[in-house]
Coordinates of C-alpha atoms in Angstrom, one line a residue:
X784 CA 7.1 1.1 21.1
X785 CA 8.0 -1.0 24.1
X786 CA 10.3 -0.1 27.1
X787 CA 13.9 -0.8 26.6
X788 CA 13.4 -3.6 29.4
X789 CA 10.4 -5.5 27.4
X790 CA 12.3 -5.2 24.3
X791 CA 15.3 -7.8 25.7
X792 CA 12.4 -9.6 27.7
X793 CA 10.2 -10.2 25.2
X794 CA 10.6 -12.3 21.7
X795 CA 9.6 -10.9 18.8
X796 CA 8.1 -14.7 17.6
X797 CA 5.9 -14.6 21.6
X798 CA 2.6 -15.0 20.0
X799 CA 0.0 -12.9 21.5
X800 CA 2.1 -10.5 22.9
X801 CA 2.9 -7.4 21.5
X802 CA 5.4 -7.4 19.0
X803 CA 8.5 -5.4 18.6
X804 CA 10.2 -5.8 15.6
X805 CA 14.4 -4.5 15.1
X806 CA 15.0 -1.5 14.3
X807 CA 16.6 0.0 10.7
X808 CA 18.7 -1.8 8.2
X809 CA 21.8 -1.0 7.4
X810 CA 20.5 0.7 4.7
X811 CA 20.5 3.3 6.8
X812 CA 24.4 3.6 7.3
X813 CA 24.5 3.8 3.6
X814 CA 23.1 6.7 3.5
X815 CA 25.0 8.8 5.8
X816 CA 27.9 8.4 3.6
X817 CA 27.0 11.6 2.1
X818 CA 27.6 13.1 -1.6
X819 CA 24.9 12.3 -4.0
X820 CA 22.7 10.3 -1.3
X821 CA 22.4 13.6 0.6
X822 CA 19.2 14.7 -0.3
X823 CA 18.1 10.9 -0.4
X824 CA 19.4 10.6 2.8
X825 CA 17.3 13.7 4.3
X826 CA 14.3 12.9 2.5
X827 CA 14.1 9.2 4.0
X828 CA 15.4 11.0 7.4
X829 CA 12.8 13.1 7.7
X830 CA 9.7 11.1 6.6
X831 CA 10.9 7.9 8.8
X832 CA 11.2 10.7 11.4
X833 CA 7.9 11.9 10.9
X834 CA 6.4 8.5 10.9
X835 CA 8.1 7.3 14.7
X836 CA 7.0 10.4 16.3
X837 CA 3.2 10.0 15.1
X838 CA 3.7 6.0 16.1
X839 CA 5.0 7.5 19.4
X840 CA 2.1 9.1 20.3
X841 CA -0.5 6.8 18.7
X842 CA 0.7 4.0 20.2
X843 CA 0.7 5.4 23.6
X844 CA -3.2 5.6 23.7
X845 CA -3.5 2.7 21.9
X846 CA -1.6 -0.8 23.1
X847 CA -1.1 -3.0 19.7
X848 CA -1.3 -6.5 20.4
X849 CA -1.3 -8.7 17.7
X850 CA 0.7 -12.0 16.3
X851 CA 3.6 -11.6 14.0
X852 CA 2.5 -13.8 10.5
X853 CA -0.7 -11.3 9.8
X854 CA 1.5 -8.1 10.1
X855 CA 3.7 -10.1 7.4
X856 CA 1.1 -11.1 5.1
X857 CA 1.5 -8.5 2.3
X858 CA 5.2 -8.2 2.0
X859 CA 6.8 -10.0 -0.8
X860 CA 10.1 -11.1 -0.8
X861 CA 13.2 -10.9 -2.8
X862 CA 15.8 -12.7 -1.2
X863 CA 19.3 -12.0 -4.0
X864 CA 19.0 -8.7 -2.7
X865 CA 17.8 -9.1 0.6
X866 CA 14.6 -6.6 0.0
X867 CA 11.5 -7.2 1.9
X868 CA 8.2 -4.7 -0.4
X869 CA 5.2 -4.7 1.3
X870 CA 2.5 -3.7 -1.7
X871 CA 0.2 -1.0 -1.2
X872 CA -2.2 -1.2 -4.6
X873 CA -2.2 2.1 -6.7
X874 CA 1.0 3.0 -5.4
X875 CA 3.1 1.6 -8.1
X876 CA 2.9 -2.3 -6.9
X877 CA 2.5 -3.5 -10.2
X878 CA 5.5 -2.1 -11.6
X879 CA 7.9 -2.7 -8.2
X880 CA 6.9 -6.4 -8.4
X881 CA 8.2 -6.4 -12.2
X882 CA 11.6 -5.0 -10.4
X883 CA 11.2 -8.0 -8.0
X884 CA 11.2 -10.3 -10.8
X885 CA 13.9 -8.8 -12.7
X886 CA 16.0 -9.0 -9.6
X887 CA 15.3 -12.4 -8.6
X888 CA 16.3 -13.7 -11.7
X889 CA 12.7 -14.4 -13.3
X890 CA 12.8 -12.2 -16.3
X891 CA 15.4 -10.4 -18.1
X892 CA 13.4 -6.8 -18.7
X893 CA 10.5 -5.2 -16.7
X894 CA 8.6 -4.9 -20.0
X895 CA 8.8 -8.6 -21.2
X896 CA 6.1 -9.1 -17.8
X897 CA 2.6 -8.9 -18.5
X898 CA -0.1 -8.1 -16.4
X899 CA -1.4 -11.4 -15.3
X900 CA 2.1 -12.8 -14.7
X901 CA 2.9 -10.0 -11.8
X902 CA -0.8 -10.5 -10.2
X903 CA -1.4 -14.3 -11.0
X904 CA 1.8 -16.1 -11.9
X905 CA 2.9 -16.8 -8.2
X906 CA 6.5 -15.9 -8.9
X907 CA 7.2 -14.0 -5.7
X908 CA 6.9 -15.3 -2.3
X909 CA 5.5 -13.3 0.3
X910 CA 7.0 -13.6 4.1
X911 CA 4.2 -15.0 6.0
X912 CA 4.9 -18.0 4.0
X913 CA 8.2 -18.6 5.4
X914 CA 8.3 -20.3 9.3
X915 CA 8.9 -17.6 12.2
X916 CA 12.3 -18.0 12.4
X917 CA 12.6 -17.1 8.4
X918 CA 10.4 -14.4 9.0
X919 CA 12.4 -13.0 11.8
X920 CA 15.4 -13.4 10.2
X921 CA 14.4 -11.3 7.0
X922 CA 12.6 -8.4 9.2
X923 CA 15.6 -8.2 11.3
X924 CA 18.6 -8.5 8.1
X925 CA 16.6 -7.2 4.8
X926 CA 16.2 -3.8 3.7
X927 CA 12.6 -3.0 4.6
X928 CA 10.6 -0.5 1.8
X929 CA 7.2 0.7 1.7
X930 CA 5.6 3.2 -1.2
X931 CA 2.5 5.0 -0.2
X932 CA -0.2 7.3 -2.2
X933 CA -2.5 10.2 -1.2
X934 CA -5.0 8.6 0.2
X935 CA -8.2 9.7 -1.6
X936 CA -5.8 9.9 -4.7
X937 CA -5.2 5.9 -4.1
X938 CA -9.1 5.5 -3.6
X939 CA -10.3 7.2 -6.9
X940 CA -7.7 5.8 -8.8
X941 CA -9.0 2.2 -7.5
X942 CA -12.3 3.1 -8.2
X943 CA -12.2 4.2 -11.7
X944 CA -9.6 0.9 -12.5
X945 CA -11.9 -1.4 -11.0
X946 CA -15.4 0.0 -12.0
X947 CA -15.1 2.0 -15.1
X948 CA -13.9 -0.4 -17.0
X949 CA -15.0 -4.5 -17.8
X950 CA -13.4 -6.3 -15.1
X951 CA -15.1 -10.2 -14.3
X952 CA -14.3 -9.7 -10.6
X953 CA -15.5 -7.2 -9.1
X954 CA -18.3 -6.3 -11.3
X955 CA -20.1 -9.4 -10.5
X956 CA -18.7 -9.7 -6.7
X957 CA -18.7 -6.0 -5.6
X958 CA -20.6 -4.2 -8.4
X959 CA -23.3 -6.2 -7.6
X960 CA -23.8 -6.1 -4.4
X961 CA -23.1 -2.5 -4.3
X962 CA -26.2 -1.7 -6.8
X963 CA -28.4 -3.5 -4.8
X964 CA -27.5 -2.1 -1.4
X965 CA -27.4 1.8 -2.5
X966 CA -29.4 1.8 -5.5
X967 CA -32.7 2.8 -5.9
X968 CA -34.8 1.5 -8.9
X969 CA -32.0 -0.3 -10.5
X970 CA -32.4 -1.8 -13.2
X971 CA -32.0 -5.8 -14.1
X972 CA -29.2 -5.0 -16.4
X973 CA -27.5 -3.4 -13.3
X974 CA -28.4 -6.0 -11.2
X975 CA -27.3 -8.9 -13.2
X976 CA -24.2 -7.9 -14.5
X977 CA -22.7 -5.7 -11.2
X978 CA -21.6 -2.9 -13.8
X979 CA -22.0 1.2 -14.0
X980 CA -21.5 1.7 -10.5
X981 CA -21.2 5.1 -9.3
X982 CA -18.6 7.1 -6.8
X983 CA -21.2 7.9 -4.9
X984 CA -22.6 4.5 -4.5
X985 CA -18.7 2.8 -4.0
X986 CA -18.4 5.6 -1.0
X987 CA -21.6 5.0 0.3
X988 CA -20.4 0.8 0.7
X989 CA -16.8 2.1 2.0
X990 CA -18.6 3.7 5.1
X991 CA -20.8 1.1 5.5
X992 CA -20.5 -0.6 8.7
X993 CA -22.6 -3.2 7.4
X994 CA -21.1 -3.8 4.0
X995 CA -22.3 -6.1 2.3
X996 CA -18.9 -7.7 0.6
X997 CA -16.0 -7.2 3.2
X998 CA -13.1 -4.8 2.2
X999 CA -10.6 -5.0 -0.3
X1000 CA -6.9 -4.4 -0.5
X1001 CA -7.5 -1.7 -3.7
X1002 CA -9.1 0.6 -0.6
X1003 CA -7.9 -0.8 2.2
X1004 CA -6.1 1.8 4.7
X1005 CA -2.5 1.6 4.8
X1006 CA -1.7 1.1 8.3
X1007 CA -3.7 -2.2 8.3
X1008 CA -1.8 -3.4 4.6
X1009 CA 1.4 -3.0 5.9
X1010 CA 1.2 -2.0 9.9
X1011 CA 3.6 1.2 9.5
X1012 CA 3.8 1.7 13.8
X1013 CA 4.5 -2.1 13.8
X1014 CA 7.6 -2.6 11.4
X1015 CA 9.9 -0.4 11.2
X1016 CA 10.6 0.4 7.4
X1017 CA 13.5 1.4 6.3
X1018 CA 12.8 3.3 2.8
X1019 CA 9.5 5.3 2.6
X1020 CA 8.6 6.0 -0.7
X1021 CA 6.0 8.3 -2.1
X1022 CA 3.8 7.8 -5.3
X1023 CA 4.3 11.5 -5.8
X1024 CA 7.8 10.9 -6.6
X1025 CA 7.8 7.8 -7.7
X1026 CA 10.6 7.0 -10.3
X1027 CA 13.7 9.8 -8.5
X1028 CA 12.6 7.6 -4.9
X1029 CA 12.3 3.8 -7.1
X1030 CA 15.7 4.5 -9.1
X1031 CA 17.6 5.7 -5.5
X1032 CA 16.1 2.9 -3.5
X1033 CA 17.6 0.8 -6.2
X1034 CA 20.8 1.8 -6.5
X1035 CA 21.0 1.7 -2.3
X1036 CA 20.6 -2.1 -2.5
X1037 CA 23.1 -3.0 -5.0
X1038 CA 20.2 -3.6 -8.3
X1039 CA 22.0 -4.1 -11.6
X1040 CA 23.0 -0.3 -12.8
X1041 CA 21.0 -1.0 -16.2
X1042 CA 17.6 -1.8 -14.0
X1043 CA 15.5 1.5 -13.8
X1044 CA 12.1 1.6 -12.6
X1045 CA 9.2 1.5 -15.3
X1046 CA 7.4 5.1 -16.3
X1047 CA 4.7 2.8 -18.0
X1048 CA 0.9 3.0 -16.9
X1049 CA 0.1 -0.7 -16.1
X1050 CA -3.4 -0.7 -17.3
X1051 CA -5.8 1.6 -19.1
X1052 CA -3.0 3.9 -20.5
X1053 CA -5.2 5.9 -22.8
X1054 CA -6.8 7.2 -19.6
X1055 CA -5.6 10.1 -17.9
X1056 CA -3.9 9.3 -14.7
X1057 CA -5.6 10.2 -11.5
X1058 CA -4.0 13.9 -10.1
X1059 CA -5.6 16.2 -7.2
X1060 CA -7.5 17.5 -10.0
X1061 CA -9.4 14.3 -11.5
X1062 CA -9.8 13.5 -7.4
X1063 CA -11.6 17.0 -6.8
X1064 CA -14.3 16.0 -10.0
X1065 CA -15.2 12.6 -8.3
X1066 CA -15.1 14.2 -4.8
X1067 CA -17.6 16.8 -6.2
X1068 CA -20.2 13.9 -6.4
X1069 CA -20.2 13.6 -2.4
X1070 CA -22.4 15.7 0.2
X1071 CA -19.8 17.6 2.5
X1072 CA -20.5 14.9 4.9
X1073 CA -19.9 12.0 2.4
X1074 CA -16.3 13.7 2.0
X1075 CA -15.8 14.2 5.8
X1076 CA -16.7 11.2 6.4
X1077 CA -14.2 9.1 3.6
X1078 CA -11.6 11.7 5.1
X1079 CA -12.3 10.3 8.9
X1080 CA -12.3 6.6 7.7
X1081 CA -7.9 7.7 5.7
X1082 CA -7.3 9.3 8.9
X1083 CA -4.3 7.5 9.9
X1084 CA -2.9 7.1 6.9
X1085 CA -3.1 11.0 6.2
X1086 CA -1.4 11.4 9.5
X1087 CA 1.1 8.4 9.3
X1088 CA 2.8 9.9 5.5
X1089 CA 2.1 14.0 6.5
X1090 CA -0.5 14.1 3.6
X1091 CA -2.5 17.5 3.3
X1092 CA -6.1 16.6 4.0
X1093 CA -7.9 17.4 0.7

């Protein structure tokens, strides 16, 4: 939030200074045309709303300097319909960047894409790899979207996809590190293969300050995947009501009318999806300072969306 004099001053490209990015798409002006985007129009009103006055003060104890490409570095690109998605994992990412396809052209149905294709294919391009004047250009033209999750909803979820089932990543990169850092008497099954680790043990590495593999983008916090204080986003979405907020944001920026976003469970879909309920189970596995503490560390990002702390 910089004064209206260092705003004009300042470029938005300066490199090492602080950055200010424009403020809200046009998207915007679509709204306040009224009739059925009312309550669309409130709901976005209100959580962008929300989000400025907590950036407001935030930022005023805390100066944010930082270059422009990192800030950028998880927001794909869709360029037909001039939408700019920065992914938040377990927050519906897989299924928005099948909607990214579809729109760009790649694929003629959300459910022809498989898994691999939307995480591995390299289809989408992502803005940090365009030069600053393409990056400035988007941020300052494109309609800007961001879908968050409860946070400790968004951390068990990531936990149980990632280490209660067979996965040859982070078993062997995280599992195994994890075992041997927090686990007494493990066995050499454990330790050779990274799998069967437990919540407990995955919290006790997340508020490590010494970890000893670095984070990952399943659990990182929001406000350092897509720097909320930094760009201003246009659409907000919530997990919560994912498909009413998908199918509006849709229809703001022009999507084909027969394009809806997917109600299928990307992965695992025998398993039951992870509510306040499933979260309060896993949660029970922590000391009350083990919970406190995993609270502290989604501070922000509590604040930043107006969760209820758990």
């Amino acid at each position: 939030q910089l004064p209206e004099q260092q705003q004009q001053s300042e470029s938005p490209l300066s490199l090492g200074r602080r950055v200010y990015l424009p403020a809200l798409h046009s998207v915007n002006q679509t709204l306040a045309k009224g009739g059925r985007w009312k309550d669309v129009a409130s709901t976005q009103a209100r959580r962008r709303s929300f989000l400025q006055g907590f950036c407001k003060s935030y930022s005023s104890r805390k100066k944010l300097q930082t270059h422009l490409v990192p800030l950028v570095s998880r927001i794909y690109v869709e360029d037909r319909h001039k939408v700019l998605y920065c992914e938040v994992p377990k927050a519906g990412c897989s299924n928005w960047k099948r909607v990214l396809m579809v729109l760009h052209g790649l694929a003629p149905s959300t459910h022809n894409i498989s898994h691999d294709d939307v995480h591995y294919g390299k289809h989408l391009r992502k803005l940090d790899s365009y030069d600053l004047k393409g990056i400035s250009t988007r941020l300052d033209t494109y309609t800007k979207m961001i879908f968050v999750r409860d946070p400790m909803e968004r951390l068990v979820s990531a936990f149980r996809d990632k280490f209660e089932h067979p996965n040859s990543y982070y078993h062997p990169v995280f599992g195994k590190a994890i075992i041997k850092k927090y686990r007494h008497n493990a066995n050499e099954e454990a330790l050779r293969t990274g799998s069967g680790v437990k919540f407990r043990e995955f919290i006790q590495y997340l508020l490590d300050s010494h970890r000893p593999v670095g984070m990952d983008i399943h659990w990182e916090q929001v406000s350092k995947l897509c720097y909320p204080c930094l760009i201003n986003y246009d659409f907000i979405g919530k997990f919560e009501t994912l498909e009413e907020d998908a199918n509006s944001f849709l229809q703001l920026v022009g999507a084909p009318a027969e394009l809806k976003f997917p109600r299928f469970k990307d992965r695992h879909s025998s398993d039951e999806r992870t509510s306040a309920e499933v979260v309060r189970q896993y949660l029970k596995e922590l000391s009350e300072e083990e919970r406190q503490l995993t609270y502290n560390f989604y501070y922000l990002d509590y604040l930043m969306f107006n969760y209820t702390s758990p």
